[in-house]
CSV table of C-alpha atoms in Angstrom, one decimal:
chain,number,residue,atom,x,y,z
Z,23,MET,CA,-17.8,12.3,-0.5
Z,24,PRO,CA,-15.0,9.7,-0.1
Z,25,GLN,CA,-12.3,9.2,-2.7
Z,26,ILE,CA,-12.6,5.6,-4.1
Z,27,GLY,CA,-9.5,3.9,-5.4
Z,28,TYR,CA,-8.2,0.7,-7.0
Z,29,THR,CA,-5.2,-1.4,-6.0
Z,30,LEU,CA,-2.4,-2.1,-8.5
Z,31,SER,CA,-1.4,-5.4,-7.0
Z,32,SER,CA,2.3,-5.8,-7.8
Z,33,GLU,CA,2.4,-9.2,-6.3
Z,34,GLU,CA,-0.1,-10.6,-8.8
Z,35,HIS,CA,0.5,-8.8,-12.1
Z,36,SER,CA,3.3,-7.9,-14.5
Z,37,PRO,CA,4.3,-4.2,-14.8
Z,38,ASN,CA,2.7,-3.8,-18.2
Z,39,ASP,CA,-0.5,-5.3,-17.0
Z,40,LEU,CA,-0.5,-2.9,-14.0
Z,41,VAL,CA,-0.2,0.0,-16.3
Z,42,GLU,CA,-3.1,-1.2,-18.3
Z,43,HIS,CA,-5.1,-1.7,-15.1
Z,44,ALA,CA,-4.4,1.9,-14.1
Z,45,VAL,CA,-5.6,3.1,-17.5
Z,46,ARG,CA,-8.8,1.0,-17.1
Z,47,ALA,CA,-9.3,2.3,-13.5
Z,48,GLU,CA,-9.2,5.9,-14.7
Z,49,ALA,CA,-11.7,5.1,-17.5
Z,50,VAL,CA,-14.1,3.4,-15.1
Z,51,GLY,CA,-14.0,6.5,-12.8
Z,52,PHE,CA,-11.9,5.6,-9.8
Z,53,ASP,CA,-10.4,8.6,-8.1
Z,54,PHE,CA,-7.0,7.1,-7.4
Z,55,VAL,CA,-4.8,4.0,-7.7
Z,56,SER,CA,-2.3,2.7,-5.2
Z,57,ALA,CA,0.6,0.4,-6.2
Z,58,SER,CA,2.1,-2.1,-3.7
Z,59,ASP,CA,5.9,-2.2,-3.2
Z,60,HIS,CA,7.2,-5.7,-2.9
Z,61,PHE,CA,10.5,-7.5,-3.6
Z,62,HIS,CA,8.7,-10.9,-3.3
Z,63,PRO,CA,5.0,-12.0,-3.6
Z,64,TRP,CA,3.5,-13.4,-0.5
Z,65,VAL,CA,3.1,-16.8,-2.0
Z,66,SER,CA,4.5,-18.1,-5.3
Z,67,ALA,CA,1.0,-18.5,-6.8
Z,68,GLN,CA,0.8,-14.7,-7.0
Z,69,GLY,CA,3.6,-14.8,-9.4
Z,70,ASN,CA,5.0,-11.3,-9.7
Z,71,ALA,CA,6.9,-8.5,-7.9
Z,72,PRO,CA,8.0,-5.8,-10.3
Z,73,PHE,CA,10.0,-2.7,-9.1
Z,74,VAL,CA,7.2,-0.4,-8.2
Z,75,TRP,CA,9.0,2.8,-9.2
Z,76,SER,CA,9.4,1.6,-12.8
Z,77,THR,CA,5.8,0.7,-12.9
Z,78,LEU,CA,4.8,4.1,-11.7
Z,79,GLY,CA,6.7,5.8,-14.5
Z,80,GLY,CA,4.6,3.8,-16.9
Z,81,VAL,CA,1.4,4.7,-15.1
Z,82,ALA,CA,2.3,8.4,-15.2
Z,83,ALA,CA,2.9,8.3,-19.0
Z,84,ALA,CA,-0.3,6.2,-19.7
Z,85,THR,CA,-2.9,8.1,-17.5
Z,86,ASP,CA,-4.1,11.7,-17.5
Z,87,ASP,CA,-5.8,12.8,-14.3
Z,88,ILE,CA,-6.1,10.0,-11.8
Z,89,ASP,CA,-4.3,10.4,-8.5
Z,90,VAL,CA,-1.6,7.9,-7.5
Z,91,GLY,CA,0.1,6.5,-4.5
Z,92,VAL,CA,2.6,3.8,-3.4
Z,93,GLY,CA,1.2,1.9,-0.5
Z,94,VAL,CA,3.4,1.3,1.2
Z,95,SER,CA,7.1,1.4,0.9
Z,96,ALA,CA,9.6,0.8,3.8
Z,97,PRO,CA,12.5,3.2,3.3
Z,98,ILE,CA,14.4,1.7,6.2
Z,99,ILE,CA,16.5,-1.3,5.1
Z,100,ARG,CA,16.2,-2.5,1.5
Z,101,ILE,CA,15.7,1.0,0.2
Z,102,HIS,CA,17.8,3.8,1.9
Z,103,PRO,CA,15.7,6.8,2.7
Z,104,ALA,CA,17.9,9.0,0.4
Z,105,ILE,CA,17.0,6.7,-2.5
Z,106,TYR,CA,13.4,6.7,-1.5
Z,107,ALA,CA,13.4,10.5,-1.4
Z,108,GLN,CA,14.7,10.6,-5.0
Z,109,ALA,CA,12.4,7.9,-6.2
Z,110,ALA,CA,9.3,9.4,-4.7
Z,111,ALA,CA,10.2,12.9,-5.8
Z,112,THR,CA,10.7,11.8,-9.4
Z,113,ALA,CA,7.4,9.9,-9.3
Z,114,ALA,CA,5.6,12.9,-7.9
Z,115,ALA,CA,7.1,15.2,-10.6
Z,116,MET,CA,5.9,12.8,-13.3
Z,117,PHE,CA,2.3,13.1,-11.9
Z,118,ASP,CA,2.5,16.9,-12.3
Z,119,GLY,CA,-0.7,18.5,-11.2
Z,120,ARG,CA,-2.0,15.3,-9.5
Z,121,THR,CA,-1.8,14.2,-5.9
Z,122,PHE,CA,0.9,11.6,-5.2
Z,123,PHE,CA,0.6,9.8,-1.9
Z,124,ALA,CA,4.0,8.7,-0.5
Z,125,GLY,CA,3.0,5.8,1.7
Z,126,VAL,CA,5.6,4.5,4.2
Z,127,GLY,CA,5.7,1.8,6.9
Z,128,THR,CA,8.0,-0.4,8.9
Z,129,GLY,CA,7.8,-3.2,6.3
Z,130,GLU,CA,7.9,-6.9,6.3
Z,131,ASN,CA,10.9,-9.3,6.6
Z,132,LEU,CA,9.6,-10.9,3.3
Z,133,ASN,CA,11.0,-7.9,1.4
Z,134,GLU,CA,13.5,-6.3,3.7
Z,135,HIS,CA,15.9,-9.2,4.4
Z,136,VAL,CA,17.2,-9.6,0.8
Z,137,LEU,CA,20.4,-7.7,1.3
Z,138,GLY,CA,21.4,-9.7,4.3
Z,139,ASP,CA,20.6,-7.0,6.9
Z,140,HIS,CA,19.4,-7.8,10.4
Z,141,TRP,CA,15.6,-7.7,10.8
Z,142,PRO,CA,15.1,-5.6,13.9
Z,143,GLU,CA,12.1,-5.7,16.3
Z,144,HIS,CA,9.2,-3.4,15.5
Z,145,GLU,CA,10.1,-0.7,18.1
Z,146,VAL,CA,13.5,-0.3,16.4
Z,147,ARG,CA,12.0,-0.3,12.9
Z,148,LEU,CA,9.6,2.5,14.0
Z,149,GLU,CA,12.5,4.5,15.2
Z,150,MET,CA,14.3,3.9,11.9
Z,151,LEU,CA,11.2,5.0,10.0
Z,152,GLU,CA,10.9,8.3,11.9
Z,153,GLU,CA,14.5,9.1,11.1
Z,154,ALA,CA,14.0,8.0,7.5
Z,155,VAL,CA,11.1,10.4,7.1
Z,156,GLU,CA,13.4,13.2,8.5
Z,157,VAL,CA,16.0,12.4,5.9
Z,158,VAL,CA,13.4,12.4,3.1
Z,159,ARG,CA,12.0,15.8,4.1
Z,160,LYS,CA,15.5,17.3,4.3
Z,161,LEU,CA,16.2,16.1,0.8
Z,162,TRP,CA,12.9,17.3,-0.5
Z,163,SER,CA,13.9,20.8,0.6
Z,164,GLY,CA,16.2,21.0,-2.4
Z,165,GLN,CA,19.1,22.0,-0.2
Z,166,ASN,CA,22.4,20.3,0.1
Z,167,VAL,CA,22.0,17.7,2.8
Z,168,SER,CA,24.4,16.0,5.2
Z,169,HIS,CA,22.8,13.8,7.9
Z,170,HIS,CA,24.6,11.8,10.5
Z,171,GLY,CA,22.0,10.1,12.5
Z,172,LYS,CA,21.6,6.9,14.6
Z,173,HIS,CA,20.6,4.8,11.7
Z,174,TYR,CA,21.4,6.7,8.5
Z,175,THR,CA,24.2,8.7,7.0
Z,176,VAL,CA,23.8,11.1,4.0
Z,177,GLU,CA,26.8,13.1,2.8
Z,178,ASN,CA,26.6,16.1,0.5
Z,179,ALA,CA,23.4,15.0,-1.2
Z,180,LYS,CA,21.0,17.3,-3.2
Z,181,LEU,CA,18.0,16.4,-5.2
Z,182,PHE,CA,17.7,18.3,-8.4
Z,183,THR,CA,14.4,16.8,-9.7
Z,184,LEU,CA,11.5,17.8,-7.3
Z,185,PRO,CA,7.8,18.2,-7.7
Z,186,GLU,CA,6.2,21.6,-7.3
Z,187,GLU,CA,4.5,20.4,-4.1
Z,188,GLU,CA,5.8,17.9,-1.6
Z,189,PRO,CA,3.8,14.6,-1.6
Z,190,PRO,CA,2.0,13.9,1.7
Z,191,ILE,CA,3.9,11.2,3.6
Z,192,CYS,CA,1.2,8.8,4.8
Z,193,VAL,CA,2.4,6.5,7.6
Z,194,SER,CA,1.0,2.9,7.9
Z,195,ALA,CA,-0.1,1.9,11.4
Z,196,TYR,CA,-1.9,-1.0,13.0
Z,197,GLY,CA,-1.4,-0.4,16.7
Z,198,GLU,CA,-1.8,2.5,19.1
Z,199,LYS,CA,1.9,3.1,19.5
Z,200,THR,CA,2.6,3.4,15.8
Z,201,ALA,CA,-0.6,5.4,15.2
Z,202,THR,CA,0.5,7.9,17.9
Z,203,ALA,CA,4.0,8.1,16.3
Z,204,ALA,CA,2.5,8.5,12.8
Z,205,ALA,CA,0.5,11.5,14.0
Z,206,ASP,CA,3.7,13.1,15.1
Z,207,PHE,CA,5.9,12.7,12.0
Z,208,GLY,CA,3.5,11.8,9.2
Z,209,ASP,CA,1.2,13.9,6.8
Z,210,GLY,CA,-1.5,11.2,6.6
Z,211,PHE,CA,-2.5,7.7,7.7
Z,212,TRP,CA,-2.6,4.4,5.9
Z,213,SER,CA,-4.2,1.1,6.9
Z,214,VAL,CA,-5.3,-2.2,5.4
Z,215,GLY,CA,-8.9,-2.8,6.5
Z,216,PRO,CA,-10.8,-0.4,8.7
Z,217,GLN,CA,-9.1,-0.2,12.0
Z,218,ASP,CA,-9.9,2.0,15.0
Z,219,THR,CA,-6.2,3.1,15.1
Z,220,VAL,CA,-7.2,6.0,12.9
Z,221,GLN,CA,-9.0,7.4,15.8
Z,222,THR,CA,-5.9,7.2,17.9
Z,223,TRP,CA,-4.0,8.9,15.1
Z,224,GLU,CA,-6.6,11.7,15.1
Z,225,ASP,CA,-6.7,12.0,18.9
Z,226,ASN,CA,-3.0,12.6,18.9
Z,227,GLY,CA,-3.2,15.4,16.3
Z,228,GLY,CA,-2.9,13.5,13.1
Z,229,GLU,CA,-4.0,15.5,10.0
Z,230,GLY,CA,-4.1,14.7,6.3
Z,231,PRO,CA,-5.5,12.0,4.0
Z,232,ARG,CA,-6.6,8.8,5.6
Z,233,LEU,CA,-6.2,5.8,3.3
Z,234,CYS,CA,-7.7,2.3,3.8
Z,235,GLN,CA,-7.5,-0.7,1.6
Z,236,LEU,CA,-10.2,-3.4,1.3
Z,237,SER,CA,-9.6,-6.8,-0.2
Z,238,ALA,CA,-12.2,-8.4,-2.6
Z,239,CYS,CA,-12.7,-11.0,-5.2
Z,240,VAL,CA,-15.6,-10.3,-7.5
Z,241,ALA,CA,-16.6,-13.5,-9.2
Z,242,ASP,CA,-19.8,-15.2,-10.5
Z,243,SER,CA,-20.4,-16.8,-7.2
Z,244,GLU,CA,-19.2,-16.6,-3.6
Z,245,GLU,CA,-17.9,-20.1,-3.9
Z,246,GLU,CA,-15.7,-19.3,-6.9
Z,247,ALA,CA,-14.5,-16.1,-5.2
Z,248,VAL,CA,-13.5,-18.0,-2.0
Z,249,SER,CA,-11.7,-20.6,-4.0
Z,250,THR,CA,-9.7,-18.0,-5.9
Z,251,VAL,CA,-8.7,-16.1,-2.7
Z,252,HIS,CA,-7.7,-19.4,-1.0
Z,253,GLU,CA,-5.5,-20.2,-4.0
Z,254,GLN,CA,-3.9,-16.8,-4.7
Z,255,TRP,CA,-4.2,-14.8,-1.5
Z,256,PRO,CA,-4.4,-17.2,1.5
Z,257,ASN,CA,-1.9,-15.0,3.4
Z,258,SER,CA,-4.8,-12.7,4.3
Z,259,ALA,CA,-6.0,-15.2,6.8
Z,260,LEU,CA,-2.7,-15.5,8.7
Z,261,PRO,CA,-3.0,-14.3,12.3
Z,262,GLY,CA,-0.9,-12.0,14.4
Z,263,GLU,CA,2.5,-10.8,13.3
Z,264,LEU,CA,3.4,-13.6,10.9
Z,265,SER,CA,3.0,-11.3,7.9
Z,266,ALA,CA,5.8,-9.1,9.2
Z,267,GLN,CA,8.1,-11.9,10.3
Z,268,LEU,CA,8.2,-14.7,7.8
Z,269,PRO,CA,11.1,-14.2,5.4
Z,270,THR,CA,10.2,-16.0,2.1
Z,271,PRO,CA,7.2,-17.0,0.0
Z,272,LYS,CA,8.1,-20.6,0.8
Z,273,HIS,CA,7.7,-19.9,4.5
Z,274,PHE,CA,4.3,-18.3,3.8
Z,275,GLU,CA,3.3,-21.3,1.8
Z,276,GLN,CA,4.1,-23.5,4.8
Z,277,ALA,CA,2.1,-21.2,7.1
Z,278,VAL,CA,-1.0,-21.0,5.0
Z,279,GLN,CA,-1.4,-24.8,5.1
Z,280,MET,CA,-3.4,-24.0,8.3
Z,281,VAL,CA,-5.8,-21.8,6.2
Z,282,ASP,CA,-8.8,-23.4,4.6
Z,283,GLU,CA,-11.7,-22.1,2.5
Z,284,ALA,CA,-13.9,-21.7,5.6
Z,285,ASP,CA,-11.3,-19.3,7.0
Z,286,ILE,CA,-11.4,-17.2,3.8
Z,287,ALA,CA,-15.2,-17.2,3.8
Z,288,GLU,CA,-15.4,-16.0,7.4
Z,289,GLY,CA,-12.7,-13.4,7.0
Z,290,SER,CA,-12.8,-9.8,5.9
Z,291,THR,CA,-12.3,-10.3,2.2
Z,292,LEU,CA,-15.3,-9.3,0.1
Z,293,THR,CA,-16.3,-12.4,-1.9
Z,294,GLY,CA,-18.9,-12.8,-4.7
Z,295,PRO,CA,-20.8,-10.5,-7.0
Z,296,ASP,CA,-22.9,-8.5,-4.5
Z,297,ALA,CA,-22.5,-4.8,-5.1
Z,298,ASP,CA,-24.3,-3.9,-1.8
Z,299,GLN,CA,-21.5,-5.7,0.1
Z,300,HIS,CA,-18.9,-3.4,-1.5
Z,301,VAL,CA,-21.0,-0.3,-0.9
Z,302,ASP,CA,-21.6,-1.2,2.7
Z,303,SER,CA,-17.9,-2.0,3.3
Z,304,ILE,CA,-16.7,1.2,1.8
Z,305,GLN,CA,-19.2,3.2,3.9
Z,306,GLU,CA,-18.1,1.3,7.0
Z,307,ALA,CA,-14.5,2.5,6.3
Z,308,VAL,CA,-15.7,6.0,5.8
Z,309,ASP,CA,-17.7,5.9,9.0
Z,310,ALA,CA,-14.6,4.7,10.8
Z,311,GLY,CA,-12.8,7.9,9.7
Z,312,TYR,CA,-11.2,7.2,6.3
Z,313,ASP,CA,-11.6,9.6,3.4
Z,314,HIS,CA,-9.7,7.5,0.8
Z,315,VAL,CA,-10.9,3.9,0.4
Z,316,TYR,CA,-9.4,1.6,-2.3
Z,317,VAL,CA,-10.1,-1.9,-3.3
Z,318,HIS,CA,-7.8,-4.8,-4.1
Z,319,GLN,CA,-9.3,-7.3,-6.5
Z,320,ILE,CA,-7.7,-10.7,-5.9
Z,321,GLY,CA,-7.1,-13.0,-8.9
Z,322,ASP,CA,-6.6,-12.7,-12.6
Z,323,ASP,CA,-10.1,-11.4,-13.5
Z,324,GLN,CA,-9.7,-7.7,-12.8
Z,325,GLU,CA,-12.5,-6.8,-15.3
Z,326,ALA,CA,-15.1,-8.3,-13.1
Z,327,LEU,CA,-14.4,-5.7,-10.4
Z,328,PHE,CA,-14.1,-2.9,-13.0
Z,329,GLU,CA,-17.6,-3.7,-14.4
Z,330,LEU,CA,-19.2,-4.0,-11.0
Z,331,TYR,CA,-17.8,-0.7,-9.8
Z,332,GLU,CA,-18.5,1.2,-13.0
Z,333,GLU,CA,-22.1,0.0,-13.1
Z,334,GLU,CA,-23.1,-0.2,-9.4
Z,335,VAL,CA,-20.6,0.7,-6.8
Z,336,LEU,CA,-19.1,4.1,-7.9
Z,337,PRO,CA,-22.5,5.6,-8.8
Z,338,SER,CA,-23.5,5.0,-5.1
Z,339,PHE,CA,-20.9,7.5,-4.0
Z,340,GLU,CA,-21.6,10.3,-6.5
């Protein structure tokens, strides 16, 4: 049976609320939660962007058994891979006895430009990510590490706080080239929305957990759900590579002026109160090759999703 999870949406909620949501998700019966890692929200209406590693410490203290991941971080510019290695190792140690998924990707300019660094093209970012993962694994060995690579330097660094087992490093990929690379240097696969790139990853020898996020807005009616998504998560309807290239929430707010409610209604976000729609979409992701599927409830009303999943959706996968 697939593992069903819930998104801790850092862009929309305060850190204390995210901890409470994790507690509620565990009580409802979700198998895992995944927290997003953002410096900025996509648009200002979302209203938040707490430091994910602090939030995860609260989640570790407040929950008992639920598995946890961070999906996904970009340990290439804003966060040096040596710092990511320490942060993820500490988080994994705090979730002692549970699976901690260390999600990584090539990031978005929205979050990564904040220190004034150049935003390189995707091919370079992928090369940086592969070296970053190499640095992380060296440090997770517990040995004294010096690394002088093309993109990163580490001098005489040793991590003293490590989990008993290394977390799987799950690499986010949306195209065939990245999926092929992810199969080579990752321990798992991460995607937003079912995509056939997971098959490319598997065909190239990829092994490990395969995580997929679905977006939803459970509300009393489809019309209410579409309106909420249009107000708070219109970025989901932006085409192409805009999500990786635009630098600030203001730029996203300008771009989403081209998005109307019809675009939301016709998109991939699950809208309305129909449990069968959720069950079918999760099953579609499973059929595509994912074994971990988690759901992002857009908007303030998280309880609507919790109730629907506790009563109707999760029992369908028992």
